[in-house]
mmCIF file of C-alpha atoms and ligand atoms in Angstrom:
data_model
loop_
_atom_site.group_PDB
_atom_site.id
_atom_site.type_symbol
_atom_site.label_atom_id
_atom_site.label_comp_id
_atom_site.label_asym_id
_atom_site.label_seq_id
_atom_site.Cartn_x
_atom_site.Cartn_y
_atom_site.Cartn_z
ATOM 1 C CA MET A 4 102.908 107.649 178.336
ATOM 2 C CA PHE A 5 101.163 105.558 180.927
ATOM 3 C CA GLY A 6 101.358 101.880 181.879
ATOM 4 C CA PRO A 7 102.931 99.216 184.087
ATOM 5 C CA PRO A 8 106.662 98.437 184.407
ATOM 6 C CA GLY A 9 108.045 96.748 181.298
ATOM 7 C CA VAL A 10 105.151 97.693 179.052
ATOM 8 C CA GLY A 11 107.419 99.667 176.699
ATOM 9 C CA LYS A 12 106.947 103.262 177.921
ATOM 10 C CA GLY A 13 110.648 104.113 177.611
ATOM 11 C CA THR A 14 111.146 102.300 174.306
ATOM 12 C CA HIS A 15 108.291 104.141 172.587
ATOM 13 C CA SER A 16 108.535 107.486 174.413
ATOM 14 C CA ARG A 17 112.120 108.115 173.340
ATOM 15 C CA ARG A 18 111.207 107.581 169.678
ATOM 16 C CA LEU A 19 107.886 109.421 169.763
ATOM 17 C CA ALA A 20 109.332 112.446 171.588
ATOM 18 C CA ALA A 21 112.146 112.718 169.020
ATOM 19 C CA GLU A 22 109.623 112.522 166.175
ATOM 20 C CA ILE A 23 107.300 115.113 167.686
ATOM 21 C CA GLY A 24 110.257 117.332 168.619
ATOM 22 C CA VAL A 25 109.681 117.619 172.375
ATOM 23 C CA PRO A 26 111.869 116.443 175.277
ATOM 24 C CA HIS A 27 111.302 112.959 176.696
ATOM 25 C CA VAL A 28 110.871 113.476 180.438
ATOM 26 C CA SER A 29 111.131 110.161 182.289
ATOM 27 C CA THR A 30 110.846 110.381 186.072
ATOM 28 C CA GLY A 31 112.588 106.997 186.394
ATOM 29 C CA GLU A 32 115.567 108.334 184.405
ATOM 30 C CA LEU A 33 115.642 111.558 186.452
ATOM 31 C CA LEU A 34 115.759 109.474 189.642
ATOM 32 C CA ARG A 35 118.478 107.154 188.326
ATOM 33 C CA LYS A 36 120.542 110.209 187.336
ATOM 34 C CA SER A 37 120.228 111.717 190.848
ATOM 35 C CA ILE A 38 121.203 108.332 192.316
ATOM 36 C CA GLN A 39 124.256 108.040 190.020
ATOM 37 C CA GLU A 40 125.334 111.586 190.937
ATOM 38 C CA GLY A 41 124.975 110.761 194.633
ATOM 39 C CA SER A 42 122.906 113.891 195.316
ATOM 40 C CA GLU A 43 120.858 114.281 198.504
ATOM 41 C CA LEU A 44 117.644 113.590 196.545
ATOM 42 C CA GLY A 45 119.298 110.576 194.948
ATOM 43 C CA ARG A 46 120.271 109.130 198.327
ATOM 44 C CA ILE A 47 116.671 109.384 199.564
ATOM 45 C CA ALA A 48 115.239 107.961 196.314
ATOM 46 C CA GLU A 49 117.686 105.040 196.074
ATOM 47 C CA GLU A 50 116.095 102.985 198.850
ATOM 48 C CA TYR A 51 112.588 103.254 197.414
ATOM 49 C CA VAL A 52 113.687 102.481 193.854
ATOM 50 C CA GLY A 53 115.776 99.513 195.051
ATOM 51 C CA ARG A 54 112.769 98.048 196.850
ATOM 52 C CA GLY A 55 110.491 98.590 193.851
ATOM 53 C CA GLU A 56 108.364 101.122 195.724
ATOM 54 C CA LEU A 57 107.219 104.547 194.654
ATOM 55 C CA VAL A 58 109.213 107.566 195.812
ATOM 56 C CA SER A 59 107.214 110.076 197.907
ATOM 57 C CA ASP A 60 104.974 112.478 196.022
ATOM 58 C CA ASP A 61 106.679 115.578 197.478
ATOM 59 C CA LEU A 62 110.123 114.475 196.329
ATOM 60 C CA MET A 63 108.885 113.407 192.914
ATOM 61 C CA VAL A 64 106.986 116.636 192.275
ATOM 62 C CA GLN A 65 110.061 118.646 193.285
ATOM 63 C CA ILE A 66 112.268 116.717 190.819
ATOM 64 C CA LEU A 67 109.718 116.984 188.009
ATOM 65 C CA GLU A 68 109.116 120.711 188.481
ATOM 66 C CA THR A 69 112.846 121.405 188.292
ATOM 67 C CA ARG A 70 112.998 119.479 185.002
ATOM 68 C CA LEU A 71 109.931 121.140 183.469
ATOM 69 C CA ASP A 72 111.350 124.585 184.278
ATOM 70 C CA GLN A 73 114.183 123.954 181.781
ATOM 71 C CA PRO A 74 113.886 126.029 178.585
ATOM 72 C CA ASP A 75 113.523 122.975 176.293
ATOM 73 C CA ALA A 76 110.228 122.038 177.980
ATOM 74 C CA LYS A 77 108.513 125.374 177.478
ATOM 75 C CA GLU A 78 106.686 124.330 174.290
ATOM 76 C CA GLY A 79 105.695 120.875 175.494
ATOM 77 C CA TYR A 80 107.072 117.536 176.643
ATOM 78 C CA LEU A 81 106.361 113.837 176.656
ATOM 79 C CA LEU A 82 105.977 112.558 180.219
ATOM 80 C CA ASP A 83 106.998 108.957 180.884
ATOM 81 C CA GLY A 84 106.253 107.611 184.375
ATOM 82 C CA PHE A 85 104.430 110.636 185.767
ATOM 83 C CA PRO A 86 101.854 110.897 187.292
ATOM 84 C CA ARG A 87 101.909 107.649 189.232
ATOM 85 C CA THR A 88 99.577 108.459 192.121
ATOM 86 C CA ILE A 89 96.326 110.414 192.405
ATOM 87 C CA PRO A 90 98.047 113.285 194.318
ATOM 88 C CA GLN A 91 100.666 113.538 191.506
ATOM 89 C CA ALA A 92 97.870 113.637 188.919
ATOM 90 C CA GLN A 93 96.122 116.383 190.896
ATOM 91 C CA VAL A 94 99.316 118.476 191.029
ATOM 92 C CA LEU A 95 99.837 118.118 187.273
ATOM 93 C CA HIS A 96 96.209 118.914 186.574
ATOM 94 C CA ALA A 97 96.383 122.096 188.694
ATOM 95 C CA LYS A 98 99.662 123.183 187.059
ATOM 96 C CA LEU A 99 98.313 122.741 183.546
ATOM 97 C CA ARG A 100 95.169 124.666 184.434
ATOM 98 C CA GLU A 101 97.181 127.449 186.046
ATOM 99 C CA ALA A 102 99.288 127.770 182.868
ATOM 100 C CA ASP A 103 96.174 127.491 180.642
ATOM 101 C CA LYS A 104 97.666 124.413 178.981
ATOM 102 C CA ARG A 105 96.227 120.993 178.277
ATOM 103 C CA MET A 106 97.377 117.404 177.880
ATOM 104 C CA ASP A 107 97.089 116.435 174.189
ATOM 105 C CA ALA A 108 97.017 112.684 174.785
ATOM 106 C CA VAL A 109 97.312 110.069 177.514
ATOM 107 C CA LEU A 110 98.668 106.933 175.851
ATOM 108 C CA SER A 111 97.910 104.017 178.135
ATOM 109 C CA LEU A 112 99.825 100.859 177.222
ATOM 110 C CA ASP A 113 99.010 97.472 178.713
ATOM 111 C CA ALA A 114 100.103 93.820 178.541
ATOM 112 C CA PRO A 115 99.641 90.694 180.723
ATOM 113 C CA VAL A 116 101.788 90.472 183.876
ATOM 114 C CA GLU A 117 103.855 87.483 182.707
ATOM 115 C CA VAL A 118 104.762 89.329 179.484
ATOM 116 C CA LEU A 119 105.971 92.287 181.590
ATOM 117 C CA VAL A 120 108.049 90.079 183.910
ATOM 118 C CA GLY A 121 109.637 88.300 180.918
ATOM 119 C CA ARG A 122 110.572 91.591 179.237
ATOM 120 C CA LEU A 123 112.166 93.074 182.364
ATOM 121 C CA ALA A 124 114.031 89.912 183.350
ATOM 122 C CA GLY A 125 115.909 90.075 180.050
ATOM 123 C CA ARG A 126 116.385 93.847 179.892
ATOM 124 C CA ALA A 127 119.777 95.519 179.587
ATOM 125 C CA THR A 128 119.937 99.307 179.943
ATOM 126 C CA CYS A 129 122.648 101.632 178.638
ATOM 127 C CA ARG A 130 124.324 103.396 181.542
ATOM 128 C CA GLN A 131 125.030 106.392 179.330
ATOM 129 C CA CYS A 132 121.950 107.059 177.128
ATOM 130 C CA GLN A 133 119.404 104.780 178.888
ATOM 131 C CA ALA A 134 118.473 102.935 175.662
ATOM 132 C CA THR A 135 117.072 99.488 176.429
ATOM 133 C CA TYR A 136 117.667 96.062 174.910
ATOM 134 C CA ASN A 137 116.417 92.591 175.680
ATOM 135 C CA HIS A 138 118.869 89.666 175.764
ATOM 136 C CA ALA A 139 116.397 87.282 174.141
ATOM 137 C CA LEU A 140 114.120 89.521 172.073
ATOM 138 C CA TYR A 141 116.081 92.642 171.063
ATOM 139 C CA PRO A 142 119.792 91.980 171.681
ATOM 140 C CA PRO A 143 122.428 94.630 170.926
ATOM 141 C CA LYS A 144 124.755 93.957 167.973
ATOM 142 C CA GLN A 145 127.693 93.512 170.361
ATOM 143 C CA THR A 146 127.046 91.899 173.751
ATOM 144 C CA GLY A 147 127.137 94.430 176.586
ATOM 145 C CA VAL A 148 127.574 97.469 174.305
ATOM 146 C CA CYS A 149 124.927 100.023 173.307
ATOM 147 C CA ASP A 150 124.305 100.186 169.520
ATOM 148 C CA LEU A 151 123.451 103.886 169.760
ATOM 149 C CA CYS A 152 126.241 105.422 171.835
ATOM 150 C CA GLY A 153 128.736 102.639 172.607
ATOM 151 C CA GLY A 154 127.927 102.874 176.342
ATOM 152 C CA VAL A 155 128.060 99.927 178.727
ATOM 153 C CA LEU A 156 124.859 97.865 179.115
ATOM 154 C CA LEU A 157 123.856 96.905 182.662
ATOM 155 C CA GLN A 158 120.933 95.244 184.400
ATOM 156 C CA ARG A 159 118.955 97.746 186.500
ATOM 157 C CA VAL A 160 118.995 96.930 190.247
ATOM 158 C CA ASP A 161 115.189 96.973 190.270
ATOM 159 C CA ASP A 162 114.921 94.412 187.431
ATOM 160 C CA ALA A 163 115.416 91.382 189.718
ATOM 161 C CA GLU A 164 112.236 89.294 189.413
ATOM 162 C CA LYS A 165 111.090 89.801 193.040
ATOM 163 C CA THR A 166 111.471 93.584 192.721
ATOM 164 C CA VAL A 167 109.739 93.590 189.322
ATOM 165 C CA ARG A 168 106.724 91.866 190.891
ATOM 166 C CA ARG A 169 106.712 94.456 193.721
ATOM 167 C CA ARG A 170 106.766 97.272 191.131
ATOM 168 C CA ILE A 171 103.815 95.703 189.309
ATOM 169 C CA GLU A 172 101.883 95.493 192.621
ATOM 170 C CA GLU A 173 102.626 99.177 193.277
ATOM 171 C CA TYR A 174 101.347 99.988 189.787
ATOM 172 C CA GLN A 175 98.127 98.059 190.292
ATOM 173 C CA ALA A 176 97.442 99.537 193.735
ATOM 174 C CA LYS A 177 98.479 103.172 193.262
ATOM 175 C CA THR A 178 98.908 103.985 189.577
ATOM 176 C CA ARG A 179 96.227 102.173 187.581
ATOM 177 C CA PRO A 180 93.425 103.976 189.540
ATOM 178 C CA ILE A 181 94.613 107.263 187.993
ATOM 179 C CA LEU A 182 92.947 106.201 184.730
ATOM 180 C CA ASP A 183 89.585 106.882 186.409
ATOM 181 C CA PHE A 184 90.825 110.304 187.518
ATOM 182 C CA PHE A 185 91.890 111.092 183.931
ATOM 183 C CA ARG A 186 88.479 110.099 182.602
ATOM 184 C CA GLN A 187 86.674 112.107 185.293
ATOM 185 C CA GLU A 188 88.680 115.172 184.298
ATOM 186 C CA HIS A 189 88.100 114.491 180.575
ATOM 187 C CA TRP A 190 91.742 113.896 179.735
ATOM 188 C CA PRO A 191 92.055 112.263 176.287
ATOM 189 C CA VAL A 192 92.899 108.671 177.286
ATOM 190 C CA GLN A 193 93.772 106.237 174.469
ATOM 191 C CA LEU A 194 94.137 102.559 175.408
ATOM 192 C CA VAL A 195 96.810 100.788 173.362
ATOM 193 C CA SER A 196 97.711 97.088 173.537
ATOM 194 C CA SER A 197 101.435 96.478 174.023
ATOM 195 C CA VAL A 198 101.316 92.845 172.966
ATOM 196 C CA GLY A 199 103.219 92.157 169.752
ATOM 197 C CA GLU A 200 106.282 93.437 167.907
ATOM 198 C CA ILE A 201 107.756 96.834 168.862
ATOM 199 C CA GLU A 202 107.169 98.266 165.339
ATOM 200 C CA GLU A 203 103.551 97.192 165.329
ATOM 201 C CA ILE A 204 102.926 98.729 168.781
ATOM 202 C CA TYR A 205 104.621 101.958 167.749
ATOM 203 C CA LYS A 206 102.234 102.202 164.774
ATOM 204 C CA ARG A 207 99.278 101.741 167.144
ATOM 205 C CA LEU A 208 100.598 104.560 169.317
ATOM 206 C CA LYS A 209 101.066 106.872 166.333
ATOM 207 C CA ASN A 210 97.521 106.108 165.170
ATOM 208 C CA ALA A 211 96.238 106.905 168.664
ATOM 209 C CA VAL A 212 98.113 110.237 168.685
ATOM 210 C CA ASP A 213 96.753 111.128 165.229
ATOM 211 C CA ALA A 214 93.206 110.111 166.232
ATOM 212 C CA GLY A 215 93.461 112.356 169.309
ATOM 213 C CA ALA A 216 94.690 115.293 167.236
ATOM 214 C CA ASN A 217 91.693 115.094 164.856
HETATM 215 P P1 AP5 B 315 110.693 103.765 185.759
HETATM 216 O O1 AP5 B 315 112.069 103.909 185.269
HETATM 217 O O2 AP5 B 315 109.644 104.695 185.260
HETATM 218 O O3 AP5 B 315 110.293 102.241 185.557
HETATM 219 P P2 AP5 B 315 108.906 101.541 185.211
HETATM 220 O O4 AP5 B 315 107.679 102.340 185.099
HETATM 221 O O5 AP5 B 315 108.876 100.441 186.199
HETATM 222 O O6 AP5 B 315 109.082 101.181 183.762
HETATM 223 P P3 AP5 B 315 110.279 100.495 183.086
HETATM 224 O O7 AP5 B 315 111.339 101.495 182.741
HETATM 225 O O8 AP5 B 315 110.756 99.309 183.873
HETATM 226 O O9 AP5 B 315 109.582 99.865 181.813
HETATM 227 P P4 AP5 B 315 109.093 100.569 180.483
HETATM 228 O O10 AP5 B 315 107.606 100.564 180.444
HETATM 229 O O11 AP5 B 315 109.776 101.878 180.231
HETATM 230 O O12 AP5 B 315 109.581 99.457 179.460
HETATM 231 P P5 AP5 B 315 110.814 99.469 178.435
HETATM 232 O O13 AP5 B 315 110.489 100.341 177.276
HETATM 233 O O14 AP5 B 315 112.110 99.693 179.128
HETATM 234 O O15 AP5 B 315 110.657 103.880 187.357
HETATM 235 C C1 AP5 B 315 111.586 103.189 188.162
HETATM 236 C C2 AP5 B 315 111.313 103.472 189.622
HETATM 237 O O16 AP5 B 315 111.450 104.888 189.880
HETATM 238 C C3 AP5 B 315 109.914 103.136 190.136
HETATM 239 O O17 AP5 B 315 109.800 101.784 190.499
HETATM 240 C C4 AP5 B 315 109.807 104.080 191.350
HETATM 241 O O18 AP5 B 315 110.521 103.592 192.429
HETATM 242 C C5 AP5 B 315 110.485 105.331 190.838
HETATM 243 N N1 AP5 B 315 109.567 106.289 190.178
HETATM 244 C C6 AP5 B 315 109.580 106.646 188.854
HETATM 245 N N2 AP5 B 315 108.620 107.550 188.598
HETATM 246 C C7 AP5 B 315 107.982 107.776 189.786
HETATM 247 C C8 AP5 B 315 106.884 108.598 190.177
HETATM 248 N N3 AP5 B 315 106.235 109.374 189.288
HETATM 249 N N4 AP5 B 315 106.499 108.573 191.469
HETATM 250 C C9 AP5 B 315 107.130 107.798 192.381
HETATM 251 N N5 AP5 B 315 108.176 106.992 192.077
HETATM 252 C C10 AP5 B 315 108.595 106.981 190.800
HETATM 253 O O19 AP5 B 315 110.725 97.947 177.952
HETATM 254 C C11 AP5 B 315 111.064 96.907 178.861
HETATM 255 C C12 AP5 B 315 111.882 95.824 178.149
HETATM 256 O O20 AP5 B 315 111.037 95.157 177.216
HETATM 257 C C13 AP5 B 315 113.079 96.331 177.328
HETATM 258 O O21 AP5 B 315 114.103 95.382 177.389
HETATM 259 C C14 AP5 B 315 112.532 96.427 175.881
HETATM 260 O O22 AP5 B 315 113.549 96.245 174.925
HETATM 261 C C15 AP5 B 315 111.541 95.250 175.881
HETATM 262 N N6 AP5 B 315 110.369 95.468 175.047
HETATM 263 C C16 AP5 B 315 109.615 96.597 174.935
HETATM 264 N N7 AP5 B 315 108.581 96.391 174.098
HETATM 265 C C17 AP5 B 315 108.680 95.099 173.692
HETATM 266 C C18 AP5 B 315 107.904 94.274 172.815
HETATM 267 N N8 AP5 B 315 106.818 94.748 172.195
HETATM 268 N N9 AP5 B 315 108.276 93.008 172.651
HETATM 269 C C19 AP5 B 315 109.382 92.503 173.289
HETATM 270 N N10 AP5 B 315 110.161 93.237 174.102
HETATM 271 C C20 AP5 B 315 109.818 94.516 174.303
#
């Protein structure tokens, strides 16, 4: 699942991965977990994440490889937030080739910048299960409490407007160019608009997955 901050990658990936029956592997969530645990990797990552900048490729690849070595990822996975730079895309490409595996679909979501900023400014994230809500658009049933697991809802440190804009700049400079790399390497890119209601966008994504499978 590919796209800028706030476009809905997490919202749709969690649901799609559960439906397909593969793990949802979000590099943002892996980083936030390392930060919460106070691990060495987490301490290094925290400064970058807090500033809205990308973590170094070496560190990110190390974290991702550890996750993909887990038994539940052997038969496939849904990546959310990786790759985010050309070197990360090259590493993934080489690994898939080495294992004689392929990417079934690259779902590239997009929406105008002001829509993204508005969604992130109102976002609340569950500390426990990472489910997301939006104060104005998709509020939880009980303020501050996750509908799914009862966990506490918090604002992410990198959701302050200035940091959100920095993250969007990072996406435009370093991540969006990967789409050309995907096309060059004949990865099955499907462009999906993320403007509209969540249900409607999810249907578009499902249609794109089905179209890619045929
Ligand atoms: P990460 O956690 O991946 O953040 P992100 O890409 O910036 O994406 P977000 O999680 O903010 O947004 P999303 O697209 O998942 O949207 P969501 O579904 O929540 O990464 C965080 C940081 O980690 C990075 O900045 C970087 O520092 C580091 N990092 C991560 N991966 C890295 C990598 N590979 N290399 C280097 N560094 C890395 O939706 C947003 C909100 O909108 C929610 O409130 C939701 O309810 C709402 N919403 C969703 N869809 C709609 C809709 N259609 N209408 C109205 N509201 C909606």
